[in-house]
Structures are given as C-alpha cells and as structure tokens.
Coordinates of C-alpha atoms in Angstrom, one line a residue:
M518 CA 56.2 -159.5 -155.9
K519 CA 57.9 -160.1 -152.4
T520 CA 61.1 -159.2 -153.8
L521 CA 59.9 -156.0 -155.5
L522 CA 58.3 -155.2 -152.0
V523 CA 61.4 -155.6 -150.1
K524 CA 63.3 -153.8 -152.7
E525 CA 61.2 -150.8 -152.4
V526 CA 61.4 -150.6 -148.8
R527 CA 64.8 -151.0 -148.8
R528 CA 65.3 -148.1 -151.2
F529 CA 63.7 -145.6 -149.0
M530 CA 65.6 -147.2 -145.7
R531 CA 69.0 -146.6 -147.3
V532 CA 68.4 -143.0 -146.8
P533 CA 66.1 -142.8 -143.9
G534 CA 67.2 -138.9 -143.3
Q535 CA 65.8 -137.9 -146.5
T536 CA 62.8 -139.9 -146.8
V537 CA 61.7 -140.5 -143.2
L538 CA 63.4 -137.7 -141.0
S539 CA 63.1 -134.8 -143.2
P540 CA 59.3 -135.0 -143.7
L541 CA 58.6 -135.7 -140.1
I542 CA 60.6 -132.7 -138.9
S543 CA 58.5 -130.6 -141.4
T544 CA 55.6 -131.8 -140.5
S545 CA 56.2 -131.6 -136.6
L546 CA 57.3 -127.7 -137.3
Y547 CA 53.8 -127.3 -138.6
F548 CA 52.6 -128.5 -135.5
L549 CA 54.7 -126.4 -133.6
V550 CA 54.6 -123.2 -135.3
F551 CA 50.7 -123.4 -136.3
G552 CA 49.7 -125.2 -133.3
Y553 CA 51.3 -122.8 -130.7
S554 CA 51.1 -119.7 -132.5
L555 CA 47.2 -119.8 -133.0
S556 CA 46.5 -121.5 -129.7
G557 CA 48.4 -118.6 -128.0
R558 CA 46.2 -116.2 -130.2
G559 CA 42.8 -117.3 -129.0
A560 CA 42.3 -120.4 -130.8
H561 CA 41.8 -122.5 -127.7
A562 CA 39.1 -125.1 -129.1
V563 CA 37.6 -125.7 -132.2
E564 CA 34.6 -127.8 -132.4
G565 CA 34.8 -128.4 -128.5
V566 CA 38.4 -130.1 -129.2
P567 CA 41.8 -128.5 -127.9
Y568 CA 43.3 -126.5 -130.9
L569 CA 46.5 -128.5 -130.6
A570 CA 44.7 -132.0 -130.5
F571 CA 42.3 -130.6 -133.4
I572 CA 45.2 -130.2 -135.7
V573 CA 47.3 -133.5 -135.2
P574 CA 44.6 -135.7 -137.5
G575 CA 45.2 -133.4 -140.3
L576 CA 49.1 -133.1 -140.1
V577 CA 48.9 -137.0 -140.1
F578 CA 47.1 -137.1 -143.0
L579 CA 49.4 -134.7 -144.8
G580 CA 52.5 -136.5 -143.9
L581 CA 51.3 -139.9 -144.9
A582 CA 49.4 -138.9 -148.2
N583 CA 52.5 -136.8 -149.4
N584 CA 55.1 -139.5 -148.5
A585 CA 52.8 -142.4 -149.9
F586 CA 52.6 -140.3 -153.1
L587 CA 56.0 -139.4 -153.4
N588 CA 57.7 -142.9 -152.8
S589 CA 55.8 -144.7 -155.6
S590 CA 56.0 -141.9 -158.2
S591 CA 59.5 -141.4 -157.8
S592 CA 60.5 -145.3 -157.6
L593 CA 58.5 -146.1 -160.8
F594 CA 59.5 -143.1 -162.8
I595 CA 63.6 -143.7 -162.1
N596 CA 62.8 -147.3 -163.2
K597 CA 61.1 -145.7 -166.1
I598 CA 63.8 -143.4 -167.4
Q599 CA 66.6 -145.6 -166.6
G600 CA 65.1 -148.4 -168.8
T601 CA 64.8 -150.8 -166.2
I602 CA 61.1 -150.8 -166.0
V603 CA 61.6 -153.0 -169.2
D604 CA 62.9 -155.8 -167.1
L605 CA 60.3 -155.7 -164.9
L606 CA 57.6 -155.7 -167.5
A607 CA 59.2 -158.6 -169.1
A608 CA 59.4 -160.6 -165.8
P609 CA 57.0 -163.2 -164.8
L610 CA 55.1 -160.5 -162.9
G611 CA 51.5 -159.4 -163.6
P612 CA 50.2 -155.9 -163.5
M613 CA 48.6 -156.3 -159.8
E614 CA 52.1 -158.1 -158.5
L615 CA 53.9 -155.0 -160.0
M616 CA 51.4 -152.6 -158.4
A617 CA 51.8 -154.7 -155.1
G618 CA 55.2 -154.3 -155.1
F619 CA 55.2 -150.5 -155.6
I620 CA 52.2 -149.6 -153.7
G621 CA 53.4 -151.9 -150.9
G622 CA 56.7 -150.2 -150.4
A623 CA 54.7 -146.5 -150.5
M624 CA 52.3 -147.5 -148.2
V625 CA 54.9 -148.4 -145.6
R626 CA 56.7 -145.1 -146.1
G627 CA 53.5 -143.2 -145.7
L628 CA 52.2 -145.1 -142.8
L629 CA 55.8 -145.0 -141.1
V630 CA 56.0 -141.2 -141.4
G631 CA 52.2 -140.5 -140.5
L632 CA 52.5 -142.8 -137.2
L633 CA 55.8 -141.0 -136.3
T634 CA 54.3 -137.6 -136.7
W635 CA 51.2 -139.2 -134.5
A636 CA 54.0 -140.1 -132.0
V637 CA 55.6 -136.8 -131.7
A638 CA 52.1 -135.0 -131.5
M639 CA 51.5 -137.4 -128.2
L640 CA 54.2 -135.8 -126.6
F641 CA 52.3 -132.4 -126.7
T642 CA 48.8 -133.7 -126.5
G643 CA 48.8 -136.9 -125.1
F644 CA 47.4 -140.4 -126.5
Q645 CA 43.9 -140.0 -128.2
L646 CA 42.2 -142.8 -130.1
A647 CA 38.5 -142.5 -130.0
H648 CA 37.6 -145.4 -132.6
A649 CA 40.6 -147.5 -133.6
L650 CA 38.9 -149.7 -136.5
A651 CA 38.0 -146.2 -138.1
T652 CA 41.4 -144.7 -137.6
L653 CA 43.2 -147.6 -139.0
L654 CA 40.7 -148.2 -141.9
F655 CA 41.4 -144.5 -142.9
L656 CA 45.3 -144.9 -142.4
L657 CA 45.5 -147.7 -144.7
L658 CA 42.9 -146.8 -147.5
S659 CA 44.6 -142.8 -147.5
S660 CA 48.2 -144.5 -148.0
Y661 CA 46.8 -147.0 -150.6
T662 CA 44.9 -144.3 -152.4
F663 CA 48.0 -141.8 -152.8
S664 CA 50.3 -144.6 -153.8
V665 CA 48.2 -145.6 -156.5
L666 CA 48.0 -141.7 -157.4
G667 CA 51.8 -142.1 -157.4
V668 CA 51.7 -144.9 -159.6
L669 CA 49.6 -143.2 -162.3
A670 CA 51.7 -139.8 -162.1
A671 CA 55.0 -141.9 -162.6
V672 CA 53.3 -143.2 -165.7
W673 CA 52.1 -140.1 -167.1
A674 CA 55.0 -138.0 -166.2
E675 CA 57.8 -137.5 -168.9
K676 CA 60.1 -135.1 -166.9
F677 CA 60.8 -134.8 -163.2
E678 CA 59.2 -131.6 -163.1
Q679 CA 55.9 -133.3 -164.0
I680 CA 56.3 -135.7 -161.1
N681 CA 56.1 -132.6 -158.7
F682 CA 53.3 -131.1 -160.5
F683 CA 50.3 -133.1 -158.4
P684 CA 51.9 -132.5 -154.8
T685 CA 52.9 -129.0 -155.4
F686 CA 50.0 -127.7 -157.3
V687 CA 47.2 -130.0 -156.2
M688 CA 47.7 -132.0 -153.0
L689 CA 49.4 -128.8 -151.0
P690 CA 46.8 -126.7 -151.7
L691 CA 43.7 -128.9 -151.3
T692 CA 45.3 -130.0 -148.1
F693 CA 45.8 -126.6 -146.6
L694 CA 42.5 -125.4 -147.6
G695 CA 41.0 -128.8 -146.5
G696 CA 40.6 -128.3 -142.8
V697 CA 43.6 -129.2 -141.6
F698 CA 44.5 -126.1 -139.4
Y699 CA 40.6 -124.9 -139.1
S700 CA 37.2 -126.2 -139.3
V701 CA 35.6 -125.3 -142.8
R702 CA 32.2 -124.7 -141.1
E703 CA 33.6 -121.8 -139.4
L704 CA 35.0 -120.0 -142.4
P705 CA 32.7 -117.1 -143.8
T706 CA 30.2 -117.3 -146.7
P707 CA 31.0 -118.2 -149.6
W708 CA 34.0 -120.1 -148.6
N709 CA 32.4 -122.5 -146.3
H710 CA 30.4 -124.0 -149.1
V711 CA 33.2 -123.6 -151.8
S712 CA 35.4 -125.7 -149.2
L713 CA 32.8 -128.5 -149.5
F714 CA 33.8 -129.4 -153.0
N715 CA 37.3 -130.2 -151.7
P716 CA 37.6 -133.9 -151.2
I717 CA 40.6 -133.8 -148.8
V718 CA 38.2 -131.9 -146.4
Y719 CA 36.2 -135.3 -145.9
M720 CA 39.4 -137.4 -145.7
V721 CA 40.7 -135.3 -143.1
E722 CA 37.3 -135.1 -141.1
G723 CA 37.2 -139.0 -141.5
L724 CA 40.5 -139.3 -139.9
R725 CA 39.7 -136.6 -137.2
Y726 CA 36.5 -138.6 -136.4
G727 CA 38.7 -141.8 -135.8
M728 CA 41.4 -140.4 -133.9
L729 CA 39.1 -137.6 -131.7
G730 CA 35.7 -138.9 -132.1
S731 CA 34.8 -135.3 -133.2
S732 CA 34.2 -134.2 -137.0
G733 CA 32.2 -131.9 -138.8
F734 CA 31.0 -134.3 -141.3
S735 CA 29.9 -138.0 -141.5
P736 CA 33.2 -140.2 -141.9
L737 CA 31.2 -141.9 -144.3
W738 CA 31.6 -139.4 -146.8
G739 CA 35.4 -139.5 -146.3
G740 CA 35.5 -143.5 -146.4
A741 CA 33.4 -143.2 -149.7
I742 CA 35.3 -140.9 -151.6
L743 CA 39.0 -142.3 -150.5
L744 CA 37.4 -145.8 -151.9
G745 CA 36.1 -144.4 -155.0
V746 CA 39.4 -142.6 -155.8
A747 CA 41.0 -145.7 -155.1
L748 CA 39.2 -147.9 -157.2
V749 CA 39.2 -145.7 -160.2
A750 CA 42.9 -145.0 -159.7
T751 CA 43.5 -148.7 -159.5
G752 CA 41.8 -149.5 -162.6
L753 CA 43.8 -147.0 -164.4
A754 CA 46.8 -148.1 -163.0
W755 CA 46.2 -151.6 -163.9
A756 CA 45.3 -151.0 -167.3
A757 CA 48.3 -148.7 -167.7
L758 CA 50.8 -151.3 -166.5
R759 CA 49.3 -154.0 -168.5
S760 CA 49.6 -152.4 -171.8
G761 CA 52.8 -150.6 -170.9
Y762 CA 51.3 -147.4 -171.9
K763 CA 54.2 -144.7 -171.8
L764 CA 56.8 -147.5 -170.3
K765 CA 57.7 -149.4 -173.1
A766 CA 59.0 -146.5 -175.5

C-alpha cells in the first residue's frame, strides 16, 4: 500500500507544471479576474466580508476538488485501459489498500493545489483563519470525497471522454452555481430556492465558515453532505474493486 501511494504521488510530481502549476494558475486567474473586476464594480462586501476574501474559500475548494478527482480517475483509468490493473488486483492488496493508495495520492495533489491557491490569495487578502479545526476537517473531507468519486468514475468509464463527463458536466456547473463568486441568499426568487438543492453550496459554505468565520448556512450541513457522499462512494468503490467490476475484462 505504501509503495502504491508513493507511486501515485511521484506520478503527478513528475510533471508538476501540468498537475500542480497549471491548475494553480487557472484558479489564481479566477481570483484576479472575478475578484478585482467585480469588486471594482461595487461588490465591495458580501455578508459583511470583503469580496476578495469572500471568494477565496470557494476557489480553494474548486482547485482541491477538481484535482483530487482528476488524479484518482486518470490514474486508475490508465491502469485499466493498459491492463496493468490486473496485476494490482492479483497482488496481495485488499480493496481498502488499493483504495488507500489511489485515494491517498489524489488527496495529496488536491490538498497541494488547494493550499497553494490559498497561499496565493494571502498575497492579496492577508492571512485569515477563523476556525482551524473546521477548516482542516473540510479540506480533508472534501479531498477524500472527490478522490473516491474519481475512483468510481474510472471504474465506470470505458473511454477517456467519459472520464471528463463528471468534472465538465456535473462538477463545474454545480461549483460555479454553488456560491463560489456570490452568496446564493442574495439571488432573486426562485433561483435562491433552487440553489438550495445544490450540495456544492453547503460544502463551499462550510469551508467559508472555517476560513472566514462567516457562512450563509450552518457548516454542519456541509459536513453532513460531504460525509454522506463519502460513505456511499467508499462503499461502492470498495465493492467495485473487490469484485473487479469492469476491471478484469
């Protein structure tokens, strides 16, 4: 398990420009463009928080979730289409150990991008950390949840195009409509009510509570949703790896 974990970390660290620097630059551009353009148009504060500081937790979540998902999904899928996954299934590794290796490597990449994004944001907003424990829990739980979802996507997918389906058509729309750049409570009716069905809203608000001490919703909602998704996804991923579903063929 340790060997698999180290292999996964080394895999994305061999091309840091693509796996770490590129998403960091993209997320930082969101911060610069949206932050400064909107704050310059009168969006000086949202729920009593300066706008530049308000969008930081959402951008940290965006970078963390996307990269955790992409790392586990792409790694496992490449092993799958090359046929090397059969060697891992035949090795003396149980389903939980396989999951720990792939998910652990994905969490490292997601957390690395998220924390570097936060570090860049500090250059513009200064250091802000209202609740250290809550922030740590949301960072770890978010990276774990989307890493497991990446494993599930890799097991399900049969083509590279299918790997990109979830981040492109599910994660990206839900994230942009999940209160990253605005407060969903300030949306006009009925969109403020429709947004309440978006689980990303509560995840972002939970991290915002930990980092800024301000949140439109109770952080318990975000924690409960993340935990629920993580438990269900972990069970499904364990069952798929244990049975070799779509992996042994």
